[in-house]
Amino acid sequence: MVEPAFAERSVINHKKYLQNGRVVTSPAVNITDTDVLTADGLVFGYDYLVIATGHNDVLPKTRQEKLSQYQTEHEKIKSSESILIVGGGPSGVELAAEIAVDFPEKKVTIVHNGPRLLEFVGQKAADKALDWMKSKRVEVILNQRVDLSSASDGSKTYRTSGGETIHADCHFLCTGKPLSSEWLKGTVLKDNLDGKGRLMVDEYLRVKGRKNVFAIGDITDVPEMKQGYIAEKHASVATKNIKLLMSGGNEKKMSTYKPGPDIAIISLGRKDSVAQFPFMTVSGCIPGLIKSKDLFVGKTRKARGLDPNLVEP
């Protein structure tokens, strides 16, 4: 949204790298012991099934629609003098930081309904992020909600639960999204969901009680941070195990997944970041070298057999 041209590399059609497979764009609505059914009435039989539906996110489906949306959001940022970010998690913090760096003349405000920014990491990392925000004149309001309907009359004045008023030409909603598991409650896996709507998995990332159904990513009940690089680790384990089972291998030789230490890197603009490692938390341009310049896009493209630098036609 801050640099739309970046999306030309980061938004990739699955068909570009999934050469030996079929991509179907349709919501799954049911699972039986043998089939997956979609909202369009399609039925797909399976020998092995992987569920990786993550969190609900209302996004356009096609690549071009996504690129157009980013361009529209960019124009909204450019034409605004003041911007409100609702939510102080990683998305809200990273967006606020990028706007503050690329558009230092704009007034940026974060409102977060929690005691500190970045509640998924430790206090030290949160404090460093807050200090960075203050250094860039980003206003941070904690322990308050925003009533988005308060500005629905076009007044551009938002009210918070603490009675404060915030003037902003536009806002971006960066609050947490619900798990995409509600649809599973009407399937054969309804009893495999825990109280938070997550699929319960064993050490092989199989849905508990199932021999041929796996789950990976945010939708699992693995006790760890929910992050993209961790989902890729899940995928690697599930892939090895499916290959083993397909070839008639011994189940006792299946790969197990063990959560690693909590590591997180939150990008702060183009050069800086705050990084939490097991034994230390650091911020500035040194940890920024790890993520902030390219946001792992080149690495992700390369892992899928694509030119890291090529802009998709």
Tab-separated table of C-alpha atoms in Angstrom:
chain	number	residue	atom	x	y	z
A	1	MET	CA	0.000	0.000	0.000
A	2	VAL	CA	2.912	2.341	0.687
A	3	GLU	CA	4.827	1.232	-2.428
A	4	PRO	CA	2.419	-0.441	-4.901
A	5	ALA	CA	5.207	-1.458	-7.288
A	6	PHE	CA	6.467	-3.863	-4.607
A	7	ALA	CA	3.323	-5.968	-5.091
A	8	GLU	CA	4.388	-6.737	-8.658
A	9	ARG	CA	6.914	-9.175	-7.187
A	10	SER	CA	5.100	-10.208	-4.029
A	11	VAL	CA	1.679	-11.114	-5.454
A	12	ILE	CA	2.211	-14.408	-7.268
A	13	ASN	CA	-0.312	-16.563	-9.083
A	14	HIS	CA	-0.121	-20.100	-7.687
A	15	LYS	CA	-0.107	-21.420	-11.255
A	16	LYS	CA	3.262	-19.726	-11.816
A	17	TYR	CA	5.094	-22.194	-9.580
A	18	LEU	CA	2.612	-25.054	-9.145
A	19	GLN	CA	3.371	-26.592	-12.524
A	20	ASN	CA	2.399	-30.162	-11.667
A	21	GLY	CA	-0.979	-29.573	-10.097
A	22	ARG	CA	-4.381	-27.929	-10.396
A	23	VAL	CA	-5.495	-24.702	-8.746
A	24	VAL	CA	-9.211	-24.410	-7.943
A	25	THR	CA	-10.529	-21.104	-6.614
A	26	SER	CA	-13.679	-21.921	-4.673
A	27	PRO	CA	-14.532	-21.987	-0.945
A	28	ALA	CA	-14.490	-25.455	0.622
A	29	VAL	CA	-17.799	-26.043	2.397
A	30	ASN	CA	-17.646	-29.654	3.532
A	31	ILE	CA	-15.296	-32.552	4.155
A	32	THR	CA	-16.276	-36.208	4.296
A	33	ASP	CA	-14.034	-39.222	4.931
A	34	THR	CA	-13.274	-39.368	1.211
A	35	ASP	CA	-14.156	-36.042	-0.436
A	36	VAL	CA	-13.925	-32.253	-0.249
A	37	LEU	CA	-16.960	-30.307	-1.484
A	38	THR	CA	-16.837	-26.693	-2.671
A	39	ALA	CA	-19.381	-23.870	-2.784
A	40	ASP	CA	-19.546	-24.257	-6.576
A	41	GLY	CA	-20.710	-27.853	-6.267
A	42	LEU	CA	-17.365	-29.410	-7.164
A	43	VAL	CA	-16.332	-32.653	-5.454
A	44	PHE	CA	-12.702	-33.686	-5.027
A	45	GLY	CA	-11.788	-37.119	-3.756
A	46	TYR	CA	-8.640	-37.418	-1.676
A	47	ASP	CA	-6.228	-40.047	-0.436
A	48	TYR	CA	-4.472	-37.469	1.723
A	49	LEU	CA	-5.782	-34.080	2.777
A	50	VAL	CA	-3.989	-30.990	4.110
A	51	ILE	CA	-5.991	-28.192	5.714
A	52	ALA	CA	-4.193	-24.841	5.667
A	53	THR	CA	-7.012	-22.301	5.747
A	54	GLY	CA	-5.367	-19.978	8.286
A	55	HIS	CA	-7.328	-16.854	9.133
A	56	ASN	CA	-10.274	-15.265	7.371
A	57	ASP	CA	-9.172	-12.407	5.163
A	58	VAL	CA	-11.491	-10.566	2.804
A	59	LEU	CA	-9.244	-10.004	-0.190
A	60	PRO	CA	-9.845	-9.833	-3.944
A	61	LYS	CA	-9.280	-13.176	-5.628
A	62	THR	CA	-7.328	-12.293	-8.760
A	63	ARG	CA	-3.824	-10.891	-8.960
A	64	GLN	CA	-4.935	-7.858	-10.951
A	65	GLU	CA	-7.699	-7.076	-8.462
A	66	LYS	CA	-5.184	-7.198	-5.622
A	67	LEU	CA	-2.759	-4.913	-7.442
A	68	SER	CA	-5.589	-2.469	-8.121
A	69	GLN	CA	-6.608	-2.531	-4.468
A	70	TYR	CA	-3.064	-1.724	-3.331
A	71	GLN	CA	-2.932	1.163	-5.803
A	72	THR	CA	-6.234	2.516	-4.476
A	73	GLU	CA	-4.990	2.292	-0.881
A	74	HIS	CA	-1.773	4.029	-1.927
A	75	GLU	CA	-3.708	6.931	-3.411
A	76	LYS	CA	-5.679	7.146	-0.160
A	77	ILE	CA	-2.435	7.435	1.832
A	78	LYS	CA	-0.924	9.984	-0.569
A	79	SER	CA	-3.968	12.254	-0.517
A	80	SER	CA	-4.341	12.212	3.295
A	81	GLU	CA	-2.638	14.554	5.723
A	82	SER	CA	-3.587	12.456	8.761
A	83	ILE	CA	-3.959	8.677	8.995
A	84	LEU	CA	-5.448	6.474	11.735
A	85	ILE	CA	-4.209	2.913	12.211
A	86	VAL	CA	-6.593	0.763	14.266
A	87	GLY	CA	-4.665	-2.085	15.888
A	88	GLY	CA	-1.154	-2.239	17.315
A	89	GLY	CA	-0.193	-5.766	16.350
A	90	PRO	CA	2.488	-6.558	13.757
A	91	SER	CA	0.393	-5.428	10.765
A	92	GLY	CA	-0.584	-2.115	12.351
A	93	VAL	CA	2.924	-1.382	13.579
A	94	GLU	CA	4.575	-2.250	10.272
A	95	LEU	CA	2.071	-0.193	8.254
A	96	ALA	CA	2.391	2.823	10.557
A	97	ALA	CA	6.188	2.581	10.371
A	98	GLU	CA	6.238	2.423	6.575
A	99	ILE	CA	3.960	5.447	6.275
A	100	ALA	CA	6.024	7.375	8.839
A	101	VAL	CA	9.244	6.690	6.913
A	102	ASP	CA	7.980	7.262	3.363
A	103	PHE	CA	5.612	10.129	4.227
A	104	PRO	CA	7.173	11.879	7.244
A	105	GLU	CA	4.981	14.934	6.748
A	106	LYS	CA	1.806	12.974	7.529
A	107	LYS	CA	0.273	12.684	10.994
A	108	VAL	CA	-0.005	8.990	11.926
A	109	THR	CA	-1.932	7.721	14.956
A	110	ILE	CA	-2.156	4.132	16.235
A	111	VAL	CA	-4.999	3.167	18.557
A	112	HIS	CA	-4.618	-0.256	20.189
A	113	ASN	CA	-7.019	-1.987	22.560
A	114	GLY	CA	-4.268	-3.428	24.731
A	115	PRO	CA	-1.678	-2.391	27.318
A	116	ARG	CA	1.210	-2.348	24.817
A	117	LEU	CA	2.053	-2.675	21.167
A	118	LEU	CA	2.979	-6.081	19.738
A	119	GLU	CA	1.471	-8.174	22.507
A	120	PHE	CA	2.591	-11.394	20.791
A	121	VAL	CA	6.236	-10.627	21.620
A	122	GLY	CA	7.965	-9.704	24.867
A	123	GLN	CA	7.911	-6.406	26.733
A	124	LYS	CA	11.405	-5.399	25.551
A	125	ALA	CA	10.491	-5.678	21.880
A	126	ALA	CA	7.243	-3.776	22.469
A	127	ASP	CA	9.101	-0.995	24.293
A	128	LYS	CA	11.658	-0.660	21.497
A	129	ALA	CA	8.884	-0.431	18.916
A	130	LEU	CA	7.125	2.251	20.966
A	131	ASP	CA	10.350	4.254	21.317
A	132	TRP	CA	10.876	4.065	17.553
A	133	MET	CA	7.317	5.270	16.935
A	134	LYS	CA	7.829	8.232	19.251
A	135	SER	CA	11.057	9.117	17.441
A	136	LYS	CA	9.057	9.330	14.193
A	137	ARG	CA	6.282	11.410	15.837
A	138	VAL	CA	3.722	8.611	15.532
A	139	GLU	CA	1.079	9.031	18.243
A	140	VAL	CA	0.243	5.786	20.084
A	141	ILE	CA	-2.948	5.489	22.159
A	142	LEU	CA	-3.225	2.297	24.234
A	143	ASN	CA	-6.043	0.521	26.073
A	144	GLN	CA	-8.705	2.089	23.889
A	145	ARG	CA	-11.026	1.071	21.077
A	146	VAL	CA	-12.090	3.209	18.126
A	147	ASP	CA	-15.719	3.671	17.179
A	148	LEU	CA	-15.374	3.599	13.396
A	149	SER	CA	-19.047	4.494	12.947
A	150	SER	CA	-18.378	7.823	14.672
A	151	ALA	CA	-16.812	9.101	11.446
A	152	SER	CA	-19.377	7.562	9.117
A	153	ASP	CA	-21.017	10.947	8.586
A	154	GLY	CA	-17.933	12.158	6.726
A	155	SER	CA	-16.711	14.300	9.621
A	156	LYS	CA	-13.288	12.597	9.705
A	157	THR	CA	-13.447	12.712	13.504
A	158	TYR	CA	-13.184	9.392	15.318
A	159	ARG	CA	-14.112	8.808	18.946
A	160	THR	CA	-12.336	6.333	21.207
A	161	SER	CA	-13.687	4.309	24.119
A	162	GLY	CA	-11.662	6.579	26.422
A	163	GLY	CA	-13.518	9.666	25.249
A	164	GLU	CA	-10.724	11.016	23.047
A	165	THR	CA	-11.348	12.413	19.566
A	166	ILE	CA	-8.972	11.818	16.692
A	167	HIS	CA	-9.037	13.696	13.395
A	168	ALA	CA	-7.928	11.567	10.449
A	169	ASP	CA	-8.511	11.822	6.718
A	170	CYS	CA	-8.584	8.024	6.454
A	171	HIS	CA	-8.156	4.893	8.537
A	172	PHE	CA	-6.804	1.372	8.115
A	173	LEU	CA	-8.173	-1.541	10.148
A	174	CYS	CA	-5.290	-3.763	11.296
A	175	THR	CA	-6.972	-5.822	13.996
A	176	GLY	CA	-6.654	-9.593	14.314
A	177	LYS	CA	-8.713	-11.746	11.975
A	178	PRO	CA	-10.726	-14.793	13.086
A	179	LEU	CA	-9.551	-18.312	12.303
A	180	SER	CA	-10.973	-19.767	9.110
A	181	SER	CA	-12.377	-22.854	10.806
A	182	GLU	CA	-16.065	-22.103	11.288
A	183	TRP	CA	-16.843	-24.095	8.135
A	184	LEU	CA	-15.280	-27.215	9.681
A	185	LYS	CA	-18.019	-27.416	12.326
A	186	GLY	CA	-20.335	-29.070	9.822
A	187	THR	CA	-17.779	-31.616	8.594
A	188	VAL	CA	-16.365	-34.943	9.783
A	189	LEU	CA	-13.662	-32.928	11.576
A	190	LYS	CA	-16.086	-31.047	13.849
A	191	ASP	CA	-14.920	-33.013	16.907
A	192	ASN	CA	-11.279	-32.278	16.134
A	193	LEU	CA	-11.587	-28.554	16.896
A	194	ASP	CA	-10.533	-27.221	20.280
A	195	GLY	CA	-12.367	-24.508	22.223
A	196	LYS	CA	-10.641	-21.777	20.185
A	197	GLY	CA	-11.596	-23.253	16.836
A	198	ARG	CA	-8.146	-24.714	16.101
A	199	LEU	CA	-7.564	-28.173	14.691
A	200	MET	CA	-5.911	-30.457	17.207
A	201	VAL	CA	-2.882	-32.170	15.668
A	202	ASP	CA	-0.388	-34.813	16.788
A	203	GLU	CA	3.394	-34.564	16.604
A	204	TYR	CA	3.266	-35.541	12.899
A	205	LEU	CA	0.830	-32.664	12.185
A	206	ARG	CA	-1.940	-35.150	11.481
A	207	VAL	CA	-5.365	-34.184	12.760
A	208	LYS	CA	-5.706	-36.268	15.921
A	209	GLY	CA	-7.499	-39.530	15.280
A	210	ARG	CA	-7.002	-39.296	11.512
A	211	LYS	CA	-4.459	-41.271	9.511
A	212	ASN	CA	-4.588	-39.293	6.281
A	213	VAL	CA	-5.646	-35.750	7.224
A	214	PHE	CA	-3.010	-33.149	8.083
A	215	ALA	CA	-3.288	-29.529	9.214
A	216	ILE	CA	-0.615	-26.829	8.996
A	217	GLY	CA	-0.201	-23.151	9.795
A	218	ASP	CA	-2.318	-20.873	11.947
A	219	ILE	CA	-5.260	-23.266	12.088
A	220	THR	CA	-3.367	-25.803	14.223
A	221	ASP	CA	-3.333	-25.932	18.025
A	222	VAL	CA	0.477	-26.104	18.167
A	223	PRO	CA	1.498	-23.843	21.087
A	224	GLU	CA	3.710	-21.311	19.303
A	225	MET	CA	3.661	-17.938	17.564
A	226	LYS	CA	1.566	-17.945	14.408
A	227	GLN	CA	3.907	-16.741	11.670
A	228	GLY	CA	4.519	-17.377	8.002
A	229	TYR	CA	7.948	-18.964	8.325
A	230	ILE	CA	6.559	-21.389	10.926
A	231	ALA	CA	3.743	-22.404	8.563
A	232	GLU	CA	6.429	-23.236	5.985
A	233	LYS	CA	8.140	-25.482	8.532
A	234	HIS	CA	4.806	-27.209	9.119
A	235	ALA	CA	4.448	-27.700	5.366
A	236	SER	CA	7.871	-29.325	5.127
A	237	VAL	CA	7.047	-31.859	7.856
A	238	ALA	CA	3.597	-32.661	6.439
A	239	THR	CA	5.059	-33.096	2.936
A	240	LYS	CA	7.718	-35.540	4.120
A	241	ASN	CA	5.135	-37.566	5.988
A	242	ILE	CA	2.676	-37.717	3.100
A	243	LYS	CA	5.449	-38.827	0.738
A	244	LEU	CA	6.455	-41.546	3.208
A	245	LEU	CA	2.895	-42.805	3.600
A	246	MET	CA	2.217	-42.698	-0.145
A	247	SER	CA	5.236	-44.881	-0.774
A	248	GLY	CA	4.085	-47.416	1.813
A	249	GLY	CA	6.733	-46.423	4.348
A	250	ASN	CA	6.727	-47.334	8.010
A	251	GLU	CA	4.684	-44.907	10.116
A	252	LYS	CA	7.334	-45.108	12.821
A	253	LYS	CA	9.704	-43.284	10.448
A	254	MET	CA	7.442	-40.261	10.102
A	255	SER	CA	8.953	-36.827	10.794
A	256	THR	CA	7.847	-35.059	13.957
A	257	TYR	CA	7.338	-31.351	14.446
A	258	LYS	CA	8.676	-29.630	17.537
A	259	PRO	CA	8.016	-25.923	18.125
A	260	GLY	CA	11.204	-23.885	18.180
A	261	PRO	CA	12.096	-20.816	20.248
A	262	ASP	CA	9.982	-17.695	19.839
A	263	ILE	CA	11.677	-15.561	17.189
A	264	ALA	CA	10.023	-12.520	15.651
A	265	ILE	CA	11.181	-9.676	13.417
A	266	ILE	CA	8.935	-6.648	13.026
A	267	SER	CA	9.894	-4.358	10.171
A	268	LEU	CA	10.047	-0.633	10.968
A	269	GLY	CA	10.180	1.146	7.631
A	270	ARG	CA	12.771	0.484	4.963
A	271	LYS	CA	15.887	0.077	7.104
A	272	ASP	CA	15.019	-0.588	10.755
A	273	SER	CA	13.351	-3.422	12.609
A	274	VAL	CA	12.918	-4.800	16.099
A	275	ALA	CA	13.954	-8.426	16.489
A	276	GLN	CA	13.246	-10.803	19.350
A	277	PHE	CA	15.600	-13.772	19.656
A	278	PRO	CA	15.664	-16.404	22.430
A	279	PHE	CA	18.357	-14.632	24.463
A	280	MET	CA	18.215	-11.030	23.304
A	281	THR	CA	16.048	-8.327	21.766
A	282	VAL	CA	17.576	-5.758	19.428
A	283	SER	CA	16.354	-2.931	17.219
A	284	GLY	CA	17.729	-0.634	14.544
A	285	CYS	CA	19.343	-1.064	11.149
A	286	ILE	CA	21.364	-4.217	11.950
A	287	PRO	CA	18.295	-6.464	12.496
A	288	GLY	CA	16.701	-4.443	9.722
A	289	LEU	CA	19.172	-6.000	7.284
A	290	ILE	CA	17.490	-9.369	7.879
A	291	LYS	CA	13.990	-8.396	6.808
A	292	SER	CA	13.166	-4.767	6.142
A	293	LYS	CA	14.762	-4.235	2.731
A	294	ASP	CA	13.022	-7.070	0.876
A	295	LEU	CA	10.566	-8.552	3.444
A	296	PHE	CA	11.728	-12.066	2.401
A	297	VAL	CA	10.021	-11.716	-1.002
A	298	GLY	CA	13.116	-12.641	-3.025
A	299	LYS	CA	13.755	-15.655	-0.811
A	300	THR	CA	10.126	-16.776	-1.096
A	301	ARG	CA	10.118	-16.437	-4.889
A	302	LYS	CA	13.395	-18.328	-5.198
A	303	ALA	CA	12.081	-21.190	-3.037
A	304	ARG	CA	9.261	-21.605	-5.549
A	305	GLY	CA	11.567	-21.713	-8.544
A	306	LEU	CA	10.854	-18.133	-9.611
A	307	ASP	CA	13.331	-15.367	-10.448
A	308	PRO	CA	13.793	-13.449	-7.153
A	309	ASN	CA	13.926	-10.079	-8.928
A	310	LEU	CA	11.585	-10.552	-11.862
A	311	VAL	CA	8.427	-8.473	-12.008
A	312	GLU	CA	5.491	-10.656	-13.064
A	313	PRO	CA	4.057	-9.700	-16.481
